[in-house]
Coordinates of C-alpha atoms in Angstrom, one line a residue:
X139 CA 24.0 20.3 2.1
X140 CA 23.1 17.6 -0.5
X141 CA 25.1 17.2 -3.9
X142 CA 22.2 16.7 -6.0
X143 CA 23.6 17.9 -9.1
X144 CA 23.1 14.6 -10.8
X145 CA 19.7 14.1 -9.9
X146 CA 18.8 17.2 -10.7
X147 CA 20.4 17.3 -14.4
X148 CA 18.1 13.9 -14.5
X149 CA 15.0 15.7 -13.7
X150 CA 15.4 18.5 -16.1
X151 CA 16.1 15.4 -19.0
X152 CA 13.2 13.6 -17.8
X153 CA 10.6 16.6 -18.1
X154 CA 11.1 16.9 -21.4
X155 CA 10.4 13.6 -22.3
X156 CA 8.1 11.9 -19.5
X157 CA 4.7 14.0 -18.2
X158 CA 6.1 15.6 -15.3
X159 CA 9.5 14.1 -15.6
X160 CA 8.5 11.0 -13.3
X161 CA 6.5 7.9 -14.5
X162 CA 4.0 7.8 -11.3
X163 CA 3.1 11.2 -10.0
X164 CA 4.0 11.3 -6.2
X165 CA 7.9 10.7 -7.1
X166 CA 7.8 14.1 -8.6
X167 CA 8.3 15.7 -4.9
X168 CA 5.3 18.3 -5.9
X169 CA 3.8 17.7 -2.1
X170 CA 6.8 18.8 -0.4
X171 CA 8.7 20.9 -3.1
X172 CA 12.1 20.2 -4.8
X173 CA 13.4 17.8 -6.9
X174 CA 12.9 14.2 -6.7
X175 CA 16.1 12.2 -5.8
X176 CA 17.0 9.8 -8.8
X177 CA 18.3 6.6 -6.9
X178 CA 20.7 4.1 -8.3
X179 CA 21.2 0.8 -6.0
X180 CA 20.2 -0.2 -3.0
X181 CA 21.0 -3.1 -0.4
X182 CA 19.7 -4.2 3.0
X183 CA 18.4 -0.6 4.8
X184 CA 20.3 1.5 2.7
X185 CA 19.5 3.8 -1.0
X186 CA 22.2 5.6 -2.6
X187 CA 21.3 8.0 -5.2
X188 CA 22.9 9.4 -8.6
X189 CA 25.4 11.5 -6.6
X190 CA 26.4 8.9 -4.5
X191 CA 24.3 10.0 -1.0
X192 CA 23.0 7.2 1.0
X193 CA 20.1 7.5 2.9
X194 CA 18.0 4.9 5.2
X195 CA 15.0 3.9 3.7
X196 CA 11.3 4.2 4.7
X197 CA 9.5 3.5 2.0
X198 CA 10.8 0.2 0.7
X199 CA 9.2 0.7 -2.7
X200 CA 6.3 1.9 -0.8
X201 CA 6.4 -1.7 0.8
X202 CA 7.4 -5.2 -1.2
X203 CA 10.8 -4.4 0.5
X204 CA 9.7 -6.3 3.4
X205 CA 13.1 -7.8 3.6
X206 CA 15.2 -4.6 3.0
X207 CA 16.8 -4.1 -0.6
X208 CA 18.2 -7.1 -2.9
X209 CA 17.5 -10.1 -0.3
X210 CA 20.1 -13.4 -1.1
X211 CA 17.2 -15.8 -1.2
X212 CA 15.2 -13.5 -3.4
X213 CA 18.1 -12.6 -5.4
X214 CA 19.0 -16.2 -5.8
X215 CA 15.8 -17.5 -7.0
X216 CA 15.7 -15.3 -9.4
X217 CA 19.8 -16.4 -10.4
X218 CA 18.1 -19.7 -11.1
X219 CA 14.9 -18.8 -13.0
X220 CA 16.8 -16.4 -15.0
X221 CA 18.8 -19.1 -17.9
X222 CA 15.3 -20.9 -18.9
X223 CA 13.6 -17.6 -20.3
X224 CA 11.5 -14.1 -19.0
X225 CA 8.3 -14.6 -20.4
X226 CA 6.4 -18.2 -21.6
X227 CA 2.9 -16.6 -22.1
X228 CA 1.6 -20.1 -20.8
X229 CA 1.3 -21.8 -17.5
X230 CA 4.4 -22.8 -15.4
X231 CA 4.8 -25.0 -12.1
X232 CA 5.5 -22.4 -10.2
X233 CA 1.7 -20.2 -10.8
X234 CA 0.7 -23.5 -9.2
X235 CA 2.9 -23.7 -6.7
X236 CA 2.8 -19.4 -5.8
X237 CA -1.3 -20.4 -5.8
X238 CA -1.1 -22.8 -3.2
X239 CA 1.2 -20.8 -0.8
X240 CA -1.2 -17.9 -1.1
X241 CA -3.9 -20.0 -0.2
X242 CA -2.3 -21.3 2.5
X243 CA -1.1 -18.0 4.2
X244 CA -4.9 -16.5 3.5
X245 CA -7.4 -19.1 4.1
X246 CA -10.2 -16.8 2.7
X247 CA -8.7 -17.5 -1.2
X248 CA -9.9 -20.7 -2.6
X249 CA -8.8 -19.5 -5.5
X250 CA -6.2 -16.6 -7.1
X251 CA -6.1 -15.5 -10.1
X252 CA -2.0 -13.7 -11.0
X253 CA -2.5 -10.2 -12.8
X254 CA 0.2 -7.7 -13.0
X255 CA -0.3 -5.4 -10.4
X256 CA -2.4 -4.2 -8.0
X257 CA -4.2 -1.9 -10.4
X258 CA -5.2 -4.6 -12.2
X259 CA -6.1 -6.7 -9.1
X260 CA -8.5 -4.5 -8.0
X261 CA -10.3 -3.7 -11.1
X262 CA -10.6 -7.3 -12.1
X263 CA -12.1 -8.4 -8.4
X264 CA -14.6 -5.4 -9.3
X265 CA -15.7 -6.8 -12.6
X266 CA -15.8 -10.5 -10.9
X267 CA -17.6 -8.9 -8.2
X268 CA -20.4 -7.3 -10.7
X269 CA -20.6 -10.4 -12.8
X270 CA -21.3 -12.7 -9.6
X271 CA -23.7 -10.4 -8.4
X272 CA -25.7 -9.0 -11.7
X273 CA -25.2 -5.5 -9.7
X274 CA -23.5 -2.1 -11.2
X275 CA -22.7 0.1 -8.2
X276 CA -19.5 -0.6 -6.0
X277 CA -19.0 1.3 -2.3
X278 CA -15.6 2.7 -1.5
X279 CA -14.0 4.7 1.2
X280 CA -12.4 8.6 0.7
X281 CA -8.9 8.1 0.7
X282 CA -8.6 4.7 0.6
X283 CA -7.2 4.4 -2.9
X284 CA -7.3 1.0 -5.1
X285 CA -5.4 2.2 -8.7
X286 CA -5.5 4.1 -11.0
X287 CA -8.8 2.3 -12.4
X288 CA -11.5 4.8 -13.4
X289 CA -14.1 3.6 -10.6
X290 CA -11.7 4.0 -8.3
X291 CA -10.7 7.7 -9.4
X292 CA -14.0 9.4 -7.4
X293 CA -14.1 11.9 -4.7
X294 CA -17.5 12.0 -2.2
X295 CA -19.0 14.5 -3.7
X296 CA -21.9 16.7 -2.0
X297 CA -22.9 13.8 -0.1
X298 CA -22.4 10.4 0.5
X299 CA -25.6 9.8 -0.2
X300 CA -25.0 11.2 -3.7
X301 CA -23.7 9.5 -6.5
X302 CA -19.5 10.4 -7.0
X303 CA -18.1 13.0 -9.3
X304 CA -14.5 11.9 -11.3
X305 CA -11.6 12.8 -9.3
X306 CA -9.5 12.5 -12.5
X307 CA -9.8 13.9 -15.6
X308 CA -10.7 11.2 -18.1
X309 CA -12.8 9.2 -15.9
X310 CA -16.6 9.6 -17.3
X311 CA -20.1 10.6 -15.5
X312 CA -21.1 7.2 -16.7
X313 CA -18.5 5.3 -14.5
X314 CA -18.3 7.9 -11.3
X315 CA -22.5 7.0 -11.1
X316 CA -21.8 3.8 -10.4
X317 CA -19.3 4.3 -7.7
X318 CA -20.9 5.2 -4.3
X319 CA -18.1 6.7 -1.3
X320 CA -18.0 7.3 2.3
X321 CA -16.1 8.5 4.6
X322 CA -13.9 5.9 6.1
X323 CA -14.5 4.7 9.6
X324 CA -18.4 5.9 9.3
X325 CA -20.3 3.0 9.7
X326 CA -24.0 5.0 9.3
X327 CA -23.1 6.5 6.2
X328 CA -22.2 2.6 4.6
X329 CA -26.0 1.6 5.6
X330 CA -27.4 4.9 4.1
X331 CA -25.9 4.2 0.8
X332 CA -26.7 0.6 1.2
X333 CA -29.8 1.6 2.1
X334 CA -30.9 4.2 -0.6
X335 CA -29.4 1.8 -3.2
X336 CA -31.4 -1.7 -2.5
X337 CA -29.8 -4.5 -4.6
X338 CA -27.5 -2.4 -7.0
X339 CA -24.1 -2.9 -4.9
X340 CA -22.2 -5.2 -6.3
X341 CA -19.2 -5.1 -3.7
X342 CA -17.7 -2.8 -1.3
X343 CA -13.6 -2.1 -1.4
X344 CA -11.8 -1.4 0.8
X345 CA -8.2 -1.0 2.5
X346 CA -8.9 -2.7 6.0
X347 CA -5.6 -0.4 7.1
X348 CA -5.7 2.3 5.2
X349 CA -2.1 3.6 3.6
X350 CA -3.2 6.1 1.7
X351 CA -4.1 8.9 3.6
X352 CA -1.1 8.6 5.9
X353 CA -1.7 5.2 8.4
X354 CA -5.4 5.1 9.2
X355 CA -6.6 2.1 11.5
X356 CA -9.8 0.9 11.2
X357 CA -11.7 1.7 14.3
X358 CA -13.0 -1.0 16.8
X359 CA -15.7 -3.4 15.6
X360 CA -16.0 -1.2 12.1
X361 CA -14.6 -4.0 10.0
X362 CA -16.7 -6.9 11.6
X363 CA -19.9 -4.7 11.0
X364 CA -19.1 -3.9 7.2
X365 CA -18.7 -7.9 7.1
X366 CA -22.1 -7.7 9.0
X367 CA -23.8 -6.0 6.2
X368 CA -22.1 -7.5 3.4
X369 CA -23.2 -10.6 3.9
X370 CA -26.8 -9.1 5.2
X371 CA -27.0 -7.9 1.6
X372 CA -25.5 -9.9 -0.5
X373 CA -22.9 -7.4 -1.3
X374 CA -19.4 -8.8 -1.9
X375 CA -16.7 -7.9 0.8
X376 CA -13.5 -6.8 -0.9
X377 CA -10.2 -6.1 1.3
X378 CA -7.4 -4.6 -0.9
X379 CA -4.3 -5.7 1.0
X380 CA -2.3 -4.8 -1.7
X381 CA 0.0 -2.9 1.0
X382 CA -1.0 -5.1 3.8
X383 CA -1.0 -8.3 2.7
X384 CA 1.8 -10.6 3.9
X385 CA 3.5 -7.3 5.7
X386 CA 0.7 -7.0 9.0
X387 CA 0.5 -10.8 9.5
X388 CA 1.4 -13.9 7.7
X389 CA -2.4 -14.0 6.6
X390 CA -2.6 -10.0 6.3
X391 CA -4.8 -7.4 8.3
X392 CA -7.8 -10.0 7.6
X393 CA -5.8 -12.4 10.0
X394 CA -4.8 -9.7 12.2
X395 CA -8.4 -8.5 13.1
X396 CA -9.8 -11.9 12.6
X397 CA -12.5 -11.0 9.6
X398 CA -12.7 -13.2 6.2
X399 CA -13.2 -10.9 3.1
X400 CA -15.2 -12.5 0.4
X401 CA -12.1 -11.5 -2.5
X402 CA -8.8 -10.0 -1.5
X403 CA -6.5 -8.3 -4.0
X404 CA -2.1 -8.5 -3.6
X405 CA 0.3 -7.1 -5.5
X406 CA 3.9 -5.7 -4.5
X407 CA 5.2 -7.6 -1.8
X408 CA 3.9 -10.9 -3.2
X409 CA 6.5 -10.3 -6.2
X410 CA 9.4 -9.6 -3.7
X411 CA 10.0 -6.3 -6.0
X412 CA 9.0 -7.4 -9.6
X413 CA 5.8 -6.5 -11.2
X414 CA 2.8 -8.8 -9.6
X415 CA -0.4 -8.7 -8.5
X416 CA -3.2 -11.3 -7.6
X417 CA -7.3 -11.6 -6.5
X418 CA -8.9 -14.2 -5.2
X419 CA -11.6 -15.6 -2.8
X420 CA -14.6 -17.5 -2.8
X421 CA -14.4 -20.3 -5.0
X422 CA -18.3 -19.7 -6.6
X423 CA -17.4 -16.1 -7.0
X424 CA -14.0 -17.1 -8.5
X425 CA -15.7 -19.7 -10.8
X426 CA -17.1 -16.7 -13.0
X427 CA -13.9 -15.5 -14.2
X428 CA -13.0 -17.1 -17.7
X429 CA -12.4 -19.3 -18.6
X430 CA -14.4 -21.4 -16.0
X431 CA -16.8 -18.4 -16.2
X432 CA -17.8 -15.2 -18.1
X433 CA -16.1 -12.5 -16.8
X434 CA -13.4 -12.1 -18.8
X435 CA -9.5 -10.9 -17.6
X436 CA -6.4 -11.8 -19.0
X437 CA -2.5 -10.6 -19.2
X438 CA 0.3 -11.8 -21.5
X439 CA 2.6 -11.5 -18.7
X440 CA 0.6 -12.7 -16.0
X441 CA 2.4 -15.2 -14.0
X442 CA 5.6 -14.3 -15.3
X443 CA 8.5 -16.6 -14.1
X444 CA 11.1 -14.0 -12.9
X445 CA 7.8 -12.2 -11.2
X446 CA 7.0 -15.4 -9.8
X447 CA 10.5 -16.9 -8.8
X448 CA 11.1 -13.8 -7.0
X449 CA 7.7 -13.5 -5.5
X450 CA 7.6 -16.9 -3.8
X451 CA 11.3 -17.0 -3.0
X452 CA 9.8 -13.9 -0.2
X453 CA 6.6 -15.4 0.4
X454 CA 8.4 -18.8 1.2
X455 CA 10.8 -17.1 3.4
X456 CA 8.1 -15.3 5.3
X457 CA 6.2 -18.1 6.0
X458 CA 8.8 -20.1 7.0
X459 CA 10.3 -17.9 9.5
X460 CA 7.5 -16.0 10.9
X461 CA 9.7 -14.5 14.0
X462 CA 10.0 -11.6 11.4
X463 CA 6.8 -10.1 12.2
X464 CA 7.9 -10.3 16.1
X465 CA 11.3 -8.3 15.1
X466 CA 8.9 -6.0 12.8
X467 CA 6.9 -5.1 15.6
X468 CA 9.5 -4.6 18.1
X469 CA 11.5 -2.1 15.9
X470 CA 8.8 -0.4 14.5
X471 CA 7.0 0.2 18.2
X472 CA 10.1 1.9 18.8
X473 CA 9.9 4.4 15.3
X474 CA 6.6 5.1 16.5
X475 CA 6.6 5.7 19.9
X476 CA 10.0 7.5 20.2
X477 CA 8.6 10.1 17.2
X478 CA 5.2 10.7 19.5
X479 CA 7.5 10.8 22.3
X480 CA 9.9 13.8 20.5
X481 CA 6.9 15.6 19.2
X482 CA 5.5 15.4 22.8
X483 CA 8.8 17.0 24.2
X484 CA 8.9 19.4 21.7
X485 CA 5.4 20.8 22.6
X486 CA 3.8 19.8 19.2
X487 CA 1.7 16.5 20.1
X488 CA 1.3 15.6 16.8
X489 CA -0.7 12.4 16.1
X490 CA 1.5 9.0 15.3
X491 CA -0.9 5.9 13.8
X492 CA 0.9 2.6 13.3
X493 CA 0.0 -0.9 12.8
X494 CA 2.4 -3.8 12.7
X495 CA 5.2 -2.2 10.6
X496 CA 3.2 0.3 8.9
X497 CA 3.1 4.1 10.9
X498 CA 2.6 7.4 9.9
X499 CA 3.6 10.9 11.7
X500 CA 0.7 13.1 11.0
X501 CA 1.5 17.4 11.6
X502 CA -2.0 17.5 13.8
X503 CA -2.7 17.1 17.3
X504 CA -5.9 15.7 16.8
X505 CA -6.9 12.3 16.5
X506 CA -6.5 11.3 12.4
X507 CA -9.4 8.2 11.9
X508 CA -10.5 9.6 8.2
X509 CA -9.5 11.9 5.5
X510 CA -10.9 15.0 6.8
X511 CA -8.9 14.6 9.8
X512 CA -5.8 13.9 7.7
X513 CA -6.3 17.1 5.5
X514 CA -6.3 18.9 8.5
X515 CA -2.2 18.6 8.9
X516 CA 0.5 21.2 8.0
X517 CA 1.0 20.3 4.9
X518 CA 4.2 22.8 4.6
X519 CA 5.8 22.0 7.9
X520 CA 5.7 18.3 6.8
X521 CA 7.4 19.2 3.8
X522 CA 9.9 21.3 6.0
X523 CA 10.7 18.0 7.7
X524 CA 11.2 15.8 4.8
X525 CA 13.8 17.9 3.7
X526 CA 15.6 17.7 6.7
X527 CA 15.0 14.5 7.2
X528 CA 16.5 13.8 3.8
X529 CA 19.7 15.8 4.6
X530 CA 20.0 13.7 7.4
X531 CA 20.1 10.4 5.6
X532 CA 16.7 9.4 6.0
X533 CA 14.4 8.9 3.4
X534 CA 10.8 9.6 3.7
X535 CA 7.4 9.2 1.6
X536 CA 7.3 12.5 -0.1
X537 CA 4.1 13.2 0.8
X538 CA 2.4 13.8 4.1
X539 CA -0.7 11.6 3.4
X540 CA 1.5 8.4 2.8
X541 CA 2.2 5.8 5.1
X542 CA 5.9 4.7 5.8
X543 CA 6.8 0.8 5.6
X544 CA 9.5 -0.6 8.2
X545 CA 11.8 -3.9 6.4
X546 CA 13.6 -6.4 8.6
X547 CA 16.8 -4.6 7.5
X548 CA 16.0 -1.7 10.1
X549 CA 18.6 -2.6 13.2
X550 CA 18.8 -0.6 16.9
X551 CA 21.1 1.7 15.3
X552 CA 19.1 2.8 12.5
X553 CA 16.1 3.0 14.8
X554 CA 18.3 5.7 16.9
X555 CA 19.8 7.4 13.7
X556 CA 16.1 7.8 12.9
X557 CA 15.0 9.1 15.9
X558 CA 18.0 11.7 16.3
X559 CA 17.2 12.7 12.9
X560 CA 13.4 13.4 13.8
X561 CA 14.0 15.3 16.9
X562 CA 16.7 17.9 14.5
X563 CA 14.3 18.2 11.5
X564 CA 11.1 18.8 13.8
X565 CA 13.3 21.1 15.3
X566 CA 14.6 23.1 12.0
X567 CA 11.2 22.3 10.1
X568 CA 8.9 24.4 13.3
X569 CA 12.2 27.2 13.5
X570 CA 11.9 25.9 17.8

């Protein structure tokens, strides 16, 4: 059994002076009950927490770990930008620099604009979107999920064919009107909308691997079509690799499955753990955002230097050495496969998506393509199993519809640690 003392004497502090004691919701460990694990360091593979457990991580600050924990050639580059100041609030060498790397590991930016996170990324490519366009509406997929921005905040409704309802409280009629959804992976339900909305979609967002629901991968052809309309009606094609970018492929999932995006939105991974995020695209559709344009975005502490040291310090090392992904396939093949293969043995069968180092063990035998068919796991036995998992050392996405990231820090031996661990918590979590 766990010593958590610590982290629970944390947690009780923290409710009485944080909403729900946690400062982003799904780190409050409501999904799978308990109390969230306050960590203190980490290095390579490995988390140790408050009390002084160490577990194997799976999350990897739910992916910019790509490396594992506190890299040397991130750490150092940030050594060296550290003496000549944290914040300028004017341009430096190195936006220039981080711009052109970007553009040459995703051809489809001409240009990138730094912002602050991935939040931020999205909403801004909305708004450049709407400005290039003249259009209000925007088309997104249930569960795909793009920030904490309002439009983004907006369940299906009744229908996709009818407008959204907020999924949030706080987020107005007004803005849920605008934002059209359908369900992901349902190609006919994108032309209805399109098609009952004639001119008025501005752009249509998505996560071309979704990481949101659990790993969802985009079924054959569907992301070539939706590039098919888009540019049949003028609508701009979004991709929001914030999770994907720079982790599937050097290029991202648009490289892997061979489609150009009109904008992309980054964040995480490209500040190699510091706050960043960036959009970008089309140079005309670029050219509206001010000051070369009217649609207007800004941030004090966009571009920041540490953010920015740190950022292309990983992007650098990624591009320079991209036998990475090769390793990140290989290991994480074996994550996936060996947990289908346990489940199999076990006589559960449950479903295991992955793509490049991104996978997902979903509590449901069937086939898991969109969000109804992710809602349709054990929600409690997958909370079962993160607890054992957990006592075992390995930690998990505390939630079931959340994917799980794989760094380059993961070795044989943690592969089989995880594995052994799987088989005894699918074991205790089902009472077999």
């Amino acid at each position: 059994m766990l010593n958590l003392t610590t982290s629970a004497a944390l947690f009780e502090r923290a409710k009485t002076l944080i909403p729900g004691g946690v400062n982003s919701p799904v780190r409050a460990f409501r999904s799978v009950g308990g109390s969230p694990v306050f960590m203190q360091s980490a290095h390579g593979a490995w988390l140790t927490d408050v009390d002084g457990n160490r577990y194997v991580d799976f999350i990897n600050s739910w992916g910019p770990m790509i490396l594992g924990h506190a890299p040397a050639v991130v750490l150092d580059a940030v050594k060296e930008a550290l003496p000549h100041s944290l914040s300028f609030g004017a341009p430096t060498n190195r936006e220039v620099e981080m711009a052109e790397l970007i553009r040459r590991m995703v051809p489809s930016i001409e240009k990138v604009r730094l912002v602050n996170s991935g939040t931020e990324a999205c909403m801004s490519a909305i708004r450049a979107a709407r400005g290039y366009t003249g259009r209000s509406k925007i088309i997104k997929f249930e569960g795909c999920y793009h920030g904490h921005g309002d439009a983004f905040l907006i369940a299906a409704g009744s229908g996709a064919l009818t407008a959204g309802e907020p999924d949030s409280a706080g987020v107005t009629r007004g803005v849920a009107q605008d934002t059209l959804t359908a369900p992901y992976n349902d190609l006919p339900a994108v032309q209805a909308l399109i098609d009952a909305n004639p001119s008025e979609v501005a752009a249509l967002i998505l996560e071309p691997v979704v990481g949101n629901m659990g790993l969802v991968a985009p079924a054959e052809g569907f992301l070539q079509a939706l590039r098919a309309l888009c540019t049949e009606h003028g609508i701009v094609l979004i991709f929001d690799e914030v999770m994907t970018g720079f982790r599937l492929a050097q290029g991202g999932a648009q490289e892997l499955y061979g489609i150009k995006p009109d904008m992309t939105t980054l964040g995480k991974i490209i500040g190699g753990g510091l706050p960043v995020g960036a959009y970008g695209g089309r140079e005309d559709i670029m050219n509206c955002v001010a000051p070369a344009g009217k649609v207007y975005q800004a941030g004090t502490l966009s571009g920041n230097p540490m953010a920015t040291a740190a950022g292309m310090a990983q992007l650098r090392y990624l591009h320079e050495h991209p036998e990475l992904y090769t390793a990140l396939e290989a290991s994480s093949a074996r994550l996936a496969d060996g947990t289908r293969q346990i489940a199999a043995e076990l006589g559960l069968n449950y479903t295991v998506n992955r793509v490049g180092s991104m996978f997902s063990l979903f509590f449901t035998s069937e086939p898991v393509t969109n969000l109804d068919d992710a809602k349709k796991c054990d929600t409690a036995a997958f909370g079962r199993y993160f607890h054992a998992m957990l006592e075992r050392g390995i930690y998990l996405a505390p939630s079931q519809f959340e994917a799980l990231f794989v760094s380059t820090a993961i070795t044989d031996e943690l592969v089989e640690m995880y594995l052994k661990a799987c088989r005894e918590s699918l074991i205790e979590a089902h009472g077999l």
